[in-house]
Amino acid sequence: MAASIKAKLQVALLAMAMSAEALVSPDGTGRVPAMGWNSWNEYACDINETVFLEVSDLLVELGLKDLGYTYVNIDDCWSNKELRRDNTTQRIIPDYVKFPNGIDGLAKEMHAKGLKLGIYSDAGTSTCGGYAGSLGYEDIDAAAWSEWGIDYLKYDNCNVPEEWVDEYPYYPEGGYPTPPLGYDYGASKTAQRYGAMRDALLAQNRTIQYSLCAWGHAHVEQWGNGTGHSWRMWGDIYPSWAGQDGYSWGLMPIVNQAARHWNDTGFWGRNDWDMLEVGNGNLTLEESRSHFALWAAFKSPLIVGTRLAGISEEVLSILRARELIDFNQDARHGEGVMPFAYEGEVPPSTNQTAHPPSHYVGTSAKGMHVFLLNSHDEDRDVEVRFGDVPGLLRGRAYLVHDMWTGEDVGVFSGGVTVRVKRHDTAALRINLAKGCAGTQTHPNPQWTPSTSHLF
Ligand SMILES: *[C@@H]1O[C@H](CO)[C@@H](O)[C@H](O)[C@H]1NC(C)=O
Ligand SMILES: *[C@@H]1O[C@H](CO)[C@@H](O)[C@H](O)[C@H]1NC(C)=O
Ligand SMILES: *[C@@H]1O[C@H](CO)[C@@H](O)[C@H](O)[C@H]1NC(C)=O
Ligand SMILES: *[C@@H]1O[C@H](CO)[C@@H](O)[C@H](O)[C@H]1NC(C)=O
Ligand SMILES: *[C@@H]1O[C@H](CO)[C@@H](O)[C@H](O)[C@H]1NC(C)=O
Ligand SMILES: *[C@@H]1O[C@H](CO)[C@@H](O)[C@H](O)[C@H]1NC(C)=O
Ligand SMILES: *[C@@H]1O[C@H](CO)[C@@H](O)[C@H](O)[C@H]1NC(C)=O
């Protein structure tokens, strides 16, 4: 195809995508989930330049960069807590004790290594940690970040002043007034706060991936696609299989929530189930495997949150599971997996102690994929009957492939039974066996594979 025709076609395609109101950025930025590392889960506020330089070296040395983990994201507590803003330019003042070369200096180091740098701020007066927030300073802050060489913004939701609080906020945890029929969350004050930063970022001549940390408030999944590239759907994650700790949730409650919202994810915009706790706390290896497999399957961003120095081979091998990463980053299918068999309630429960769905199906350029979660406290044989899997055909033979090991399991008719350890998740690719007639169809008719994405 001639370059000029291709360029025109791309412009036309961008315009088409824009008309569907997604935040479509140059060079495909944000088209598939972001991958990288963020400081919060491991270091909280105890950060400095050294932490990020060490992480960037390790991302390269451990082969994680080559697998796509390219964003190195600074979370809260990077600015000067007392001075806050320069009283002339109104710019946020970095903490030069923690970052002696400034944030721009760190960005240069990251870019020299082929990595990208992310920053953090808040759509309120202060961040969750009490540092300067960006509400009312969107243009000034976006311009500063752009000038510093920032590539990613995580935008939190603490300290919202009274005049910016929604009358009908909607919290996923409940406890909010019922809005009038037809209430438009896309016009909410929450959407306006996040929209103001989108506009400020778009006014810069630098592409900055935009991650909304709106905690599911004001039904962010209804307007997130036109505002950012991903949107947090709930409170924070913490490294526990189940349970709740204040505003933080363990893995199984989050998976229940993710299963309820399986269809809010696509190209250019997606539910964010929070950063990875793989390798943290007292999660077992199987629990970390389930965490990684399901976050990859739901097409949540894959942002590592563990200490890379001294990381064990076992944990590293989870983060390096190439076929799971490939599913998450698939260029043909933007949608995440759909649950189709349930251990718990149908549809998945808002009762967060209930078992989440056990069977999930999705499609990639390579075929159909089935994920089997064993949320029970003992090892189990988990059966997949091909005729029960939306998109697979009854009475055909299928080649079953293990996405964790990269090996074929064998050719099966009718179904396959897999031994899944306590709290582990099996990840299978299932293709029609060679010489077997028939085609595979996409499981979810509303997500017809699109040929319009040629990036
Ligand atoms: C940087 O932060 C790390 C992690 O909190 C800490 O171990 C280290 O001592 C700090 N270094 C400096 C120079 O402050
Ligand atoms: C402006 O900030 C500087 C420190 O950054 C301070 O020394 C100075 O007094 C401030 N000026 C005003 C007018 O607040
Ligand atoms: C765009 O970026 C260039 C450097 O790449 C800079 O010189 C210029 O001032 C920027 N323009 C605007 C409007 O920010
Ligand atoms: C997702 O499913 C829910 C309920 O099943 C439906 O109300 C909603 O419209 C669907 N979302 C999309 C984007 O189709
Ligand atoms: C967001 O918009 C893009 C482009 O139109 C579309 O492909 C994608 O499915 C949308 N995502 C969601 C979650 O609606
Ligand atoms: C570790 O797991 C146990 C139960 O399995 C739980 O009670 C405890 O709180 C966990 N500790 C941490 C630090 O997550
Ligand atoms: C939630 O689910 C658990 C486990 O299935 C059950 O024991 C409990 O009674 C349920 N709670 C409510 C409020 O339904």
Coordinates of C-alpha atoms in Angstrom, one line a residue, residues 11-26 202 225-226 268 453:
V11 CA -6.6 9.2 9.6
A12 CA -10.0 7.9 8.4
L13 CA -9.7 5.0 10.9
L14 CA -8.7 7.3 13.7
A15 CA -11.7 9.5 12.9
M16 CA -14.0 6.5 12.9
A17 CA -12.6 5.4 16.2
M18 CA -13.0 8.9 17.5
S19 CA -16.6 9.0 16.6
A20 CA -17.0 6.1 18.9
E21 CA -15.6 8.5 21.5
A22 CA -12.6 6.6 22.6
L23 CA -9.4 8.4 23.7
V24 CA -7.4 7.4 20.6
S25 CA -3.8 8.5 20.9
P26 CA -1.0 8.6 18.4
L202 CA -4.4 16.5 24.9
N225 CA -13.5 5.3 27.2
G226 CA -13.8 8.9 26.0
W268 CA -8.3 2.1 23.8
H453 CA -7.6 -1.6 13.6

